[in-house]
Short mmCIF file of C-alpha atoms and ligand atoms in Angstrom, two decimals:
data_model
loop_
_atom_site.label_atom_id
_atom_site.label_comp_id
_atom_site.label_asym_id
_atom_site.label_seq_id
_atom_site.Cartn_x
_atom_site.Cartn_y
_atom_site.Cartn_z
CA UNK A 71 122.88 164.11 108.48
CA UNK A 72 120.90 162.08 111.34
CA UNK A 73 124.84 162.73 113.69
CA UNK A 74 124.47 166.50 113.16
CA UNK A 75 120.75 166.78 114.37
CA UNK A 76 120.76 168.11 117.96
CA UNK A 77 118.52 167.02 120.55
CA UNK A 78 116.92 170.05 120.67
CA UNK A 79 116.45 170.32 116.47
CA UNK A 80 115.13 166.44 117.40
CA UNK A 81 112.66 167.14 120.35
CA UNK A 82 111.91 170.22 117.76
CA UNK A 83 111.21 167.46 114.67
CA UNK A 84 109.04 165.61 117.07
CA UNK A 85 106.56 168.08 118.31
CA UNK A 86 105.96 169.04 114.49
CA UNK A 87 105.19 165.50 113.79
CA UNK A 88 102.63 165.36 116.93
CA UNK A 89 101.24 169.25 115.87
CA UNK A 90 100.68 167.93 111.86
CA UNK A 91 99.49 164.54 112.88
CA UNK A 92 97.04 165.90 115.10
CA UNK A 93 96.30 168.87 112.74
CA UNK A 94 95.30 165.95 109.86
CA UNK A 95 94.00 162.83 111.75
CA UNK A 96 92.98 160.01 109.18
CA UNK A 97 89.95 160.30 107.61
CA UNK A 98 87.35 157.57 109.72
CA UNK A 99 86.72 154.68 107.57
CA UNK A 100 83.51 154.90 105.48
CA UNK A 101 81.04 152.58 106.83
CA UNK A 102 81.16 150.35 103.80
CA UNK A 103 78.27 147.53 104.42
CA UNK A 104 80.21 143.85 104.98
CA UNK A 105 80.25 142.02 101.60
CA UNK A 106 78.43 138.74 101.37
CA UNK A 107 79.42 135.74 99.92
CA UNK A 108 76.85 132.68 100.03
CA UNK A 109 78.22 128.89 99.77
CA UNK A 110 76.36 126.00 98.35
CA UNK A 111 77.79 123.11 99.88
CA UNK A 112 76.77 119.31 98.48
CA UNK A 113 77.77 117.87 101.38
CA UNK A 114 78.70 119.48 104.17
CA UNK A 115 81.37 117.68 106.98
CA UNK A 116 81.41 118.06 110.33
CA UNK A 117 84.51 116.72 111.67
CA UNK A 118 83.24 116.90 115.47
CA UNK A 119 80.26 114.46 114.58
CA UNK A 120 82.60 112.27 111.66
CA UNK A 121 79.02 113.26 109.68
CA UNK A 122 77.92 114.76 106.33
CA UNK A 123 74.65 116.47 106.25
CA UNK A 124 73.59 117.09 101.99
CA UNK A 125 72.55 120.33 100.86
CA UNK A 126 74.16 123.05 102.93
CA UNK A 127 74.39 126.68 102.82
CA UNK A 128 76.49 128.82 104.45
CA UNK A 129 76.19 132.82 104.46
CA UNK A 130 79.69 134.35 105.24
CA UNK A 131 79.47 138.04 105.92
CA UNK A 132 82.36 139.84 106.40
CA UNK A 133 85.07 137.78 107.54
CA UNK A 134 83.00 135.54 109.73
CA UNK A 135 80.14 132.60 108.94
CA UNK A 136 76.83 134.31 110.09
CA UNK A 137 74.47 131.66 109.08
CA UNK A 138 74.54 127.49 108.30
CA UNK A 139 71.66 125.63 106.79
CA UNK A 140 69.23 123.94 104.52
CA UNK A 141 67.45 125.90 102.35
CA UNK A 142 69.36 129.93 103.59
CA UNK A 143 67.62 132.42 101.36
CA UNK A 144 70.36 134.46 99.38
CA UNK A 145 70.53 138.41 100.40
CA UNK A 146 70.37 140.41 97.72
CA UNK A 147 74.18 141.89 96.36
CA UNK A 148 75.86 138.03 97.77
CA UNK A 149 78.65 136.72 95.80
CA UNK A 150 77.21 132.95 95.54
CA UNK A 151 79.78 130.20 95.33
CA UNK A 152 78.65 127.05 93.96
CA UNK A 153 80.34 123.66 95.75
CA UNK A 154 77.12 121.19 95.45
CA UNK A 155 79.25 118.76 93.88
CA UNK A 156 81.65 118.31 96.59
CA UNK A 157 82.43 118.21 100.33
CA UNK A 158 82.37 121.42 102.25
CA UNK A 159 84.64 120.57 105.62
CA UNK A 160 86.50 122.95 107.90
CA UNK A 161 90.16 123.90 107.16
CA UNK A 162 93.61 121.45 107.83
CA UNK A 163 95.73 121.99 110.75
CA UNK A 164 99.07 120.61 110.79
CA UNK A 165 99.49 120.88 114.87
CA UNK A 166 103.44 120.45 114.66
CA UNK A 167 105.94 121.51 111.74
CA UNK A 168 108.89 123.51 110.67
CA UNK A 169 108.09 126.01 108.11
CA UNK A 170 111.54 127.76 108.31
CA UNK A 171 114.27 124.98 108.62
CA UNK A 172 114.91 122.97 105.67
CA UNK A 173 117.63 120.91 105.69
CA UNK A 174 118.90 119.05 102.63
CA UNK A 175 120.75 116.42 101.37
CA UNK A 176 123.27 118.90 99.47
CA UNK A 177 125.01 121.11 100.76
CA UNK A 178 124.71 120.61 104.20
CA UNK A 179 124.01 116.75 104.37
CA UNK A 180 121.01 116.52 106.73
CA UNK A 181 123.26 118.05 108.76
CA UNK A 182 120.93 120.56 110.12
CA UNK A 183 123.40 122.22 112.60
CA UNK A 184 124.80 123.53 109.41
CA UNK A 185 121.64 124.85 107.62
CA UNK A 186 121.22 127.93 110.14
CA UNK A 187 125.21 128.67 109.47
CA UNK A 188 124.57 128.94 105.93
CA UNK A 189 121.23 130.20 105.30
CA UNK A 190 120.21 133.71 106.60
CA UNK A 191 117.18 134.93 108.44
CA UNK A 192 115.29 136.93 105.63
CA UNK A 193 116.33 133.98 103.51
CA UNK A 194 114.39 131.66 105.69
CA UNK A 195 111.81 133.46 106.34
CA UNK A 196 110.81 133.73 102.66
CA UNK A 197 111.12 130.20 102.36
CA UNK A 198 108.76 129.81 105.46
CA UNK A 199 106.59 131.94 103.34
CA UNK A 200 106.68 129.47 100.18
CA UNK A 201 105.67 126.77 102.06
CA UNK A 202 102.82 128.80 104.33
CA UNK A 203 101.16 129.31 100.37
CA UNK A 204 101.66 125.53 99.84
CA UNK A 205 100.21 124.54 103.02
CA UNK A 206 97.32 126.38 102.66
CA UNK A 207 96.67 125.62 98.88
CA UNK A 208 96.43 121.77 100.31
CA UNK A 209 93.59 123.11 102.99
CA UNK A 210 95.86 123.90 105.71
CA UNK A 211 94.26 126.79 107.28
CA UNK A 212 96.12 126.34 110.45
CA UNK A 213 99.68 125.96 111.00
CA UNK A 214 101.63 125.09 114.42
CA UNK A 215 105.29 126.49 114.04
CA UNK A 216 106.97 125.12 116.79
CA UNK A 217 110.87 126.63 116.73
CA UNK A 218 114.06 126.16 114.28
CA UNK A 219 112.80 129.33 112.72
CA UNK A 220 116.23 131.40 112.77
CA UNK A 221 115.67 134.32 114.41
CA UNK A 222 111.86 135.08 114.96
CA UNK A 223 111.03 134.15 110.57
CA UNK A 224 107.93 132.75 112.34
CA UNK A 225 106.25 135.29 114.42
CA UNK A 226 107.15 137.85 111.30
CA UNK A 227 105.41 135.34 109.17
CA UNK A 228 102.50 135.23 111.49
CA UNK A 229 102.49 138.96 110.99
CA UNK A 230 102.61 139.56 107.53
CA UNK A 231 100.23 137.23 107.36
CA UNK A 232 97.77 138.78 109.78
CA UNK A 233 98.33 142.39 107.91
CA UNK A 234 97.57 141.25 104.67
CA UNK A 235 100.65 141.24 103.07
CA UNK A 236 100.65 138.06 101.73
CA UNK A 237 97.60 134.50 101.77
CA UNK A 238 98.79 132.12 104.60
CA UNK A 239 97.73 129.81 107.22
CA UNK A 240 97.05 131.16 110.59
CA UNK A 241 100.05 130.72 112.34
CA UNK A 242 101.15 129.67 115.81
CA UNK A 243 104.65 130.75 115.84
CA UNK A 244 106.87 128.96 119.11
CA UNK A 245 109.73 131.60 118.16
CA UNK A 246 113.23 129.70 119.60
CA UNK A 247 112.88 126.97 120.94
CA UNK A 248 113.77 127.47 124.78
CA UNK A 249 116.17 124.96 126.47
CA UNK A 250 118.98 124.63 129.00
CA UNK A 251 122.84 125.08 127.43
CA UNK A 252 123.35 123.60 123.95
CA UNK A 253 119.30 123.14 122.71
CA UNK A 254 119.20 120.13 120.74
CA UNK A 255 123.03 120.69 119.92
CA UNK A 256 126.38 119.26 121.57
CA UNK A 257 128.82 122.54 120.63
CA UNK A 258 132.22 122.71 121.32
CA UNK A 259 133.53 125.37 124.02
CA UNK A 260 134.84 127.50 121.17
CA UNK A 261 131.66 127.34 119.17
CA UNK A 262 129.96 127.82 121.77
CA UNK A 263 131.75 130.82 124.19
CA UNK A 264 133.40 132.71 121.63
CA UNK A 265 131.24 132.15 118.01
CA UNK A 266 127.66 131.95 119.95
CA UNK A 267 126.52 129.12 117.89
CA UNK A 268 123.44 128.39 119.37
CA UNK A 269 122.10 131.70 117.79
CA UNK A 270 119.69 131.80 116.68
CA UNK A 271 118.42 128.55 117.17
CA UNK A 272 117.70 128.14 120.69
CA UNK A 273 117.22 130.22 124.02
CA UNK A 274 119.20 128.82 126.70
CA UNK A 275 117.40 128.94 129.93
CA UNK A 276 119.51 127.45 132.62
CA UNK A 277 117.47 127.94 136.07
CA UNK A 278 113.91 129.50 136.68
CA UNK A 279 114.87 133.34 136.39
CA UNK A 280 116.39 132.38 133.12
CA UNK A 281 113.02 130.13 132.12
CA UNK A 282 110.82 133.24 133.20
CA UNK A 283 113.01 135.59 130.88
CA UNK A 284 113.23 133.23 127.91
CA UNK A 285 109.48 132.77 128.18
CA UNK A 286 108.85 136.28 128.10
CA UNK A 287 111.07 136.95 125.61
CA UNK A 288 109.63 135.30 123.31
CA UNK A 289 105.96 136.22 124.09
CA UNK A 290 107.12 139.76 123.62
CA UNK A 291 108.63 139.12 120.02
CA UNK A 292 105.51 137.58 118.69
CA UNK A 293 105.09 133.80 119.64
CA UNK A 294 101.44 131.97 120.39
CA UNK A 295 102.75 128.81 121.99
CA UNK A 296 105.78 127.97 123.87
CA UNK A 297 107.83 125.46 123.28
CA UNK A 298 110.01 123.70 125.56
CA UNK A 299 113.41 121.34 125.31
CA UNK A 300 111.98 119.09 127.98
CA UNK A 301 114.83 116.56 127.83
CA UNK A 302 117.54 117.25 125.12
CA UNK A 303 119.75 117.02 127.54
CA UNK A 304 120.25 114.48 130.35
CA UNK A 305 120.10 117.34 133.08
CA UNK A 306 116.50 117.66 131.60
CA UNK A 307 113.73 120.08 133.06
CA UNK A 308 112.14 119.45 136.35
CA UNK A 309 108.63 118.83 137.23
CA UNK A 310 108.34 122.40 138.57
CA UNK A 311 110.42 123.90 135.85
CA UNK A 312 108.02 123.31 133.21
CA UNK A 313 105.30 124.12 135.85
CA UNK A 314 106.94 127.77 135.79
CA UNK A 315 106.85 127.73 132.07
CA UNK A 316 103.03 127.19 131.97
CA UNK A 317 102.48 129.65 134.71
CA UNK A 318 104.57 132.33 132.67
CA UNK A 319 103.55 131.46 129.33
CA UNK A 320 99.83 131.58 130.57
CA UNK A 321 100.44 135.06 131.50
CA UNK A 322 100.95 136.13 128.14
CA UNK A 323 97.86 133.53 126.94
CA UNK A 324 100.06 131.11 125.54
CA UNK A 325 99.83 127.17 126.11
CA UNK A 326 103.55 124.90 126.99
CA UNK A 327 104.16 122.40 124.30
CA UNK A 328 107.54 120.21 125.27
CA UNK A 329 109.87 118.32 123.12
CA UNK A 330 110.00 115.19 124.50
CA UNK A 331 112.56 112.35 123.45
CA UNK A 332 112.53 110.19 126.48
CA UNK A 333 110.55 108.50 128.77
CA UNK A 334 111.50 110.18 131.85
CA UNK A 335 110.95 113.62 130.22
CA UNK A 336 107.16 112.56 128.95
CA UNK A 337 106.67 111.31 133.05
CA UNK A 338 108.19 115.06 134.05
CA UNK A 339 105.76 116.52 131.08
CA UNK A 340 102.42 114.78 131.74
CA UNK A 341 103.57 115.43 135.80
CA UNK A 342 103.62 119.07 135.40
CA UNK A 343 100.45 119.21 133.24
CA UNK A 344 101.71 120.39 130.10
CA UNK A 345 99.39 120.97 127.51
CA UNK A 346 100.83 119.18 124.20
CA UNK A 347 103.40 116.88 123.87
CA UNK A 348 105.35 116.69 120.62
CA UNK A 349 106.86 113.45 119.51
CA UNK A 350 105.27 110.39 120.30
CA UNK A 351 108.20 107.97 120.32
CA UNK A 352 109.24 107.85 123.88
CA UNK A 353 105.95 107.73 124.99
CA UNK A 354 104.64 104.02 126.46
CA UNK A 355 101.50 102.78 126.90
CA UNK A 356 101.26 104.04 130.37
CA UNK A 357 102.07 107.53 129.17
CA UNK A 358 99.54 107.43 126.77
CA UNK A 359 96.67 106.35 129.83
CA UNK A 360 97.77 109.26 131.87
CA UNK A 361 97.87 111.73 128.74
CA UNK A 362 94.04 110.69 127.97
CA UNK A 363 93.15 111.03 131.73
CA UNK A 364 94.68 114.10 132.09
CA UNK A 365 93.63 115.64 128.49
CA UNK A 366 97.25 115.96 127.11
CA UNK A 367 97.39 116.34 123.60
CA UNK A 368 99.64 114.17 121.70
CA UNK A 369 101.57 115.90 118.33
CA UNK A 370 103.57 112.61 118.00
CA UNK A 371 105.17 113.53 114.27
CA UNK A 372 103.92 110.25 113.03
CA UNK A 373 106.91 109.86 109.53
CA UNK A 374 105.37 107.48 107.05
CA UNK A 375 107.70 105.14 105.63
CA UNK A 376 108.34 106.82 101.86
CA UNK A 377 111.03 106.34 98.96
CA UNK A 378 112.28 109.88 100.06
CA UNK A 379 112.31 109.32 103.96
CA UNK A 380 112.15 106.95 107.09
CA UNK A 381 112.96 103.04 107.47
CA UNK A 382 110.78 100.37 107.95
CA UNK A 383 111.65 99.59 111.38
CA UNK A 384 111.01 102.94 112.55
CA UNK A 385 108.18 103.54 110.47
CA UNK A 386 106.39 100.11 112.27
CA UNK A 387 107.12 101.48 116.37
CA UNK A 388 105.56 104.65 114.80
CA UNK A 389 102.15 102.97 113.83
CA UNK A 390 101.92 100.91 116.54
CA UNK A 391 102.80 103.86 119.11
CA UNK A 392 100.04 106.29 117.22
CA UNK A 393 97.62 103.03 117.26
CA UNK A 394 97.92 102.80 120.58
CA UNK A 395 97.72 106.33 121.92
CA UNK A 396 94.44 105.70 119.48
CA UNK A 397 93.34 103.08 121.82
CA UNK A 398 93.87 104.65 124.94
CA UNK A 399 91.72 107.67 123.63
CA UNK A 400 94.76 110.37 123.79
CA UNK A 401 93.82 113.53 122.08
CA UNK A 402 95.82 113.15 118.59
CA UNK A 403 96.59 116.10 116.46
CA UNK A 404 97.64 115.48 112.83
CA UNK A 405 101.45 116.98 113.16
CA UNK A 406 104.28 116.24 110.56
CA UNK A 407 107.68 117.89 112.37
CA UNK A 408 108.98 118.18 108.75
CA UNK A 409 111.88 120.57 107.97
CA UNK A 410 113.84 118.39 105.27
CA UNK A 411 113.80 118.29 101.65
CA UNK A 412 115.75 116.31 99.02
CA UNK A 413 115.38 115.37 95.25
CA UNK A 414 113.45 112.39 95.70
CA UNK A 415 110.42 114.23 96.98
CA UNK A 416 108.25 113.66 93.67
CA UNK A 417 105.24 112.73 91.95
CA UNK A 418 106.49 108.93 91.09
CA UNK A 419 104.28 109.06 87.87
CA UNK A 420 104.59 112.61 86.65
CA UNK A 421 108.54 113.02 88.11
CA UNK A 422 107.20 116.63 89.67
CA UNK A 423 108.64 117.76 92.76
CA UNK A 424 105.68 117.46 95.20
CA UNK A 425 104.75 120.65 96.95
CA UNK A 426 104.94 121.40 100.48
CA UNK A 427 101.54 120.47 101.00
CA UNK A 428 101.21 117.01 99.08
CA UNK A 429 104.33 116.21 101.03
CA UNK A 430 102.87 116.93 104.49
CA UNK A 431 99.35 114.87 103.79
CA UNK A 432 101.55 112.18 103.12
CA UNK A 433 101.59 111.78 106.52
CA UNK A 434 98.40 110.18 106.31
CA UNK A 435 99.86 106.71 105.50
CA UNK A 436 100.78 106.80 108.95
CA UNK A 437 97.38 106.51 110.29
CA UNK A 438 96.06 104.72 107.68
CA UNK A 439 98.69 101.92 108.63
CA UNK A 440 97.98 102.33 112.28
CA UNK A 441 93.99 101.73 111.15
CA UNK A 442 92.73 104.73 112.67
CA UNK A 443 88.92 104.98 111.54
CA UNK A 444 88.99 108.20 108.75
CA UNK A 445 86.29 109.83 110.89
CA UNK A 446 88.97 109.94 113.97
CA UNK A 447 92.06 111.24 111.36
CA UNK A 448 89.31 114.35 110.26
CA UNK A 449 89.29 115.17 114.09
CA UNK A 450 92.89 114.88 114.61
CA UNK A 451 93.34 117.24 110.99
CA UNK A 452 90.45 120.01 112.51
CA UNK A 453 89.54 120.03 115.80
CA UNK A 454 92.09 118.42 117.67
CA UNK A 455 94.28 120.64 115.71
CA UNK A 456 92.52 123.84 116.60
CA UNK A 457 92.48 122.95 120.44
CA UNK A 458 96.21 122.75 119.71
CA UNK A 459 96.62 125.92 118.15
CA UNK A 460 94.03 127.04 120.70
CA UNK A 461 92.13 128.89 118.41
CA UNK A 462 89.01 127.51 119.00
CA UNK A 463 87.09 130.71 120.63
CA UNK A 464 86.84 131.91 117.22
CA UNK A 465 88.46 129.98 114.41
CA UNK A 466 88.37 126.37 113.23
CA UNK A 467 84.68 124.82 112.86
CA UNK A 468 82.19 126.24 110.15
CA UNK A 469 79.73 127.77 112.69
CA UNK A 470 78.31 131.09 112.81
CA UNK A 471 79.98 133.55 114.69
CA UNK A 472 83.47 131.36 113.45
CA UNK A 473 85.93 132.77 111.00
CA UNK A 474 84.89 132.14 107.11
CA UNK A 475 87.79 129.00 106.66
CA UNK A 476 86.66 126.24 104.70
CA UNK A 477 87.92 123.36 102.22
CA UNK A 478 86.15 121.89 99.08
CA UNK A 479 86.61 118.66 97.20
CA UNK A 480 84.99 116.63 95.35
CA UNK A 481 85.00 113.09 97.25
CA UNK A 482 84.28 111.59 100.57
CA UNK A 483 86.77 111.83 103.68
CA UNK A 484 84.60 109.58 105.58
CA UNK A 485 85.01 107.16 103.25
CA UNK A 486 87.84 107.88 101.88
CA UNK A 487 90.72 109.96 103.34
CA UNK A 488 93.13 110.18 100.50
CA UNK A 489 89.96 112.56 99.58
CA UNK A 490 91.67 115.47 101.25
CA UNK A 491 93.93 114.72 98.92
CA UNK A 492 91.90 116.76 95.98
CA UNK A 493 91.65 119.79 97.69
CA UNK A 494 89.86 122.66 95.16
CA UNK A 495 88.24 124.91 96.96
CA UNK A 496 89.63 127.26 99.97
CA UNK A 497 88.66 130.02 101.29
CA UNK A 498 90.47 131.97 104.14
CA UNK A 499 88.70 134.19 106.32
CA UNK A 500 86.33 134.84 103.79
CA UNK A 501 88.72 135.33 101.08
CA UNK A 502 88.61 132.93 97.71
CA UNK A 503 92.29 131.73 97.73
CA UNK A 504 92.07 128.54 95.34
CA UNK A 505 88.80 127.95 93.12
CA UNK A 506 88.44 124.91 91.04
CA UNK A 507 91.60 123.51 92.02
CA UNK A 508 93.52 126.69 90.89
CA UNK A 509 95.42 129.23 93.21
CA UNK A 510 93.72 132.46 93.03
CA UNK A 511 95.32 134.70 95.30
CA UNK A 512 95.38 138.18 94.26
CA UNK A 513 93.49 139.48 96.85
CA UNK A 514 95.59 138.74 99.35
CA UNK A 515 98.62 140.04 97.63
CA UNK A 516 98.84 143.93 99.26
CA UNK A 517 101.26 146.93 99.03
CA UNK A 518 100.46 147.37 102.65
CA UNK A 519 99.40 145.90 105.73
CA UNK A 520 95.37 146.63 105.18
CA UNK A 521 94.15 144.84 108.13
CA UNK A 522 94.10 147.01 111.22
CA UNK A 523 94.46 146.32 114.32
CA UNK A 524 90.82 145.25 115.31
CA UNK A 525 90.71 142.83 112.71
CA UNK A 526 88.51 144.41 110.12
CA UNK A 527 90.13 144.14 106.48
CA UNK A 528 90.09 148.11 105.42
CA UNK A 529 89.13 147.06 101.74
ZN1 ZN B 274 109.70 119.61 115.63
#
């Protein structure tokens, strides 16, 4: 059918399709008023302070917080939410993870080269949506994807999220990963030349026309953030290099975060100003002074030491490294890197598999072990983590004018972190997506993508 149709039967097919679509343009939205909803908050948190203020209300209209306060008289028609037994804080970020990589035990033995042979695009993306639901049922309203996401799963997850189709984080998609030959892999020439193995893992960007293009790329296909293989090789990126990237990627309003695995890379990094630097391992104490001086933000992927991960060697250079980036005031984000699963991961009382989310604010032993004060890990989970995602124009803290994303639960993260633990209220840009600790997203579940293009949700 479509090989018989000629040009000209096409160009005819076409100018019908501009004459009927302007004959019947879509009826203008009716200017509905912006629902209401009013929350009474016990306590209300303010991460940037590390302070509670009792008695809060906050008047969400629309999508966005309009008002915050003592004593906010209720409009007529607002949907009141009741939360003045618990704490009222700003969403979760986790600033680095991998939402669409997860490599197991069986088949594939942690071998993760092997995951992206054997498990298909559309079949990771839908796990990257799974685990988007469970991140934001534990309070994560903002999620850093930072590469290993098959080809683009991310950026379409950031999408779908964005049009409605289905509740989510925001998300900062990386897309690939961009690095010179090989990525994070050591191919053979066959795999490499003649089975392109590297797809669809990596972008390989060999010299600075190549860096431009990669960059570019992937700005075009739907990433926030760029991130960079500053040293998974030993001909690592130069100082100017990853001063290209930031130039590029600022182009497109998008902020350089490297993968750093060696000293000489995190000198090369903090050298060429880059704005986050993911893994804290290789960093020394001296790194950490210039990161602080210079305002570098530290994702250092801080694994607690668990029954279903990590040693305890490992697990004590990770405290002390995170204790003393701590020290040296670097700006730390709450980030996780995780993209593994295996059978151990559960409940050791109840024998449940623990969900994507429990399993990621498990991370918080780390910090607790590195004796970071609870008021310092809120920052690093909030706004750290939305300077990060660099969101924080119009997303992130519970102020008016902000986007309606906020947490409940009953206890006290000041004095007591595992609080965050109890999650049982969120609600995501305005929407009610869990309510006395049960998910209630039905809203969010759409045959279409309702949000338009300005950012008004059309129902
Ligand atoms: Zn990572």
């Amino acid at each position: 059918m479509f090989r018989r149709l000629s040009i000209l039967s096409l160009s005819a097919l076409l100018a019908f399709a501009a004459f009927s679509s302007a004959q019947q343009p879509l009826a203008p939205p009716t200017a509905k008023p912006l629902r209401v909803t009013v929350i009474k908050a016990g306590r209300l948190l303010d991460p940037e302070t590390g302070t509670a203020t009792p008695n809060q209300v906050i008047v969400v209209e629309g999508e966005r917080i309009r008002a915050v306060g003592p004593n906010l008289a209720v409009p007529p028609g607002a949907t009141v939410i009741d939360l003045s037994k618990m704490t009222v804080m700003p969403g979760l970020v986790d600033a680095h993870t991998h939402t669409t990589l997860t490599y197991k035990e069986q088949p594939e033995n942690n071998y993760y080269y092997l995951t992206y042979v054997m498990e298909s695009t559309p079949l990771r993306a839908i796990q990257g949506a799974s685990n988007m639901i469970q991140l934001l049922n534990s309070g994560f309203t903002v999620v850093r994807d930072v590469g290993n996401n098959a080809l683009y799963a991310d950026t379409a997850l950031r999408q779908a999220i964005e049009q409605g189709w289905l509740p989510g984080p925001t998300v900062i998609p990386s897309g690939p990963m961009i690095g010179s030959t090989g990525g994070q892999y050591w191919p053979t020439p066959e795999m490499y030349k003649y089975h392109n193995i590297m797809y669809p893992e990596y972008i390989d960007a060999n010299s600075p026309d190549e860096i431009v293009r990669a960059v570019r790329e992937n700005m075009l296909f739907g990433a926030r953030t760029i991130k960079l293989c500053i040293d998974c090789k030993p001909w690592m990126y130069s100082v100017d290099d990853i001063k290209l990237a930031i130039r590029e990627a600022a182009q497109g309003g998008c902020k350089v975060e490297g993968h750093v695995q060696t000293a000489e890379g995190a000198q090369r990094s903090i050298d060429a100003g880059i704005y986050i630097i993911a893994h804290g391992n290789a960093l020394t104490a001296d790194h950490h002074r210039q990161m602080a001086e210079k305002g570098i933000i530290l994702a250092g992927t801080d694994t607690p030491f668990t029954g279903y991960r990590g040693s305890e060697a490992a697990f004590k250079r990770t405290v002390a490294n995170l204790r003393d980036a701590w020290e040296k005031k670097v700006i730390l984000t709450f980030s996780t890197d995780f993209d593994y699963w295996n059978d151990r991961m559960r409940n050791e009382k109840t024998g449940e598999y623990l969900t994507r989310g429990e399993l990621t604010l498990n991370f918080l032993e780390t910090w607790k072990a590195a004796k970071i004060p609870n008021a310092d890990i809120l920052k690093a989970m909030t706004i750290n983590g939305y300077l990060a995602a660099d969101v924080l124009k119009d997303r992130g803290p519970i102020k008016p004018g902000f986007f309606a994303d906020l947490i409940a639960m009953p206890g006290d993260p000041i004095t007591d972190i595992d609080a965050v633990r109890a999650v049982q209220f969120v609600m995501k840009n305005w929407m009610v997506f869990k309510k006395d600790g049960v998910m209630t997203p039905e809203a969010y579940f759409n045959p279409g993508p309702v949000r338009t293009p300005n950012g008004r949700w059309t129902r």
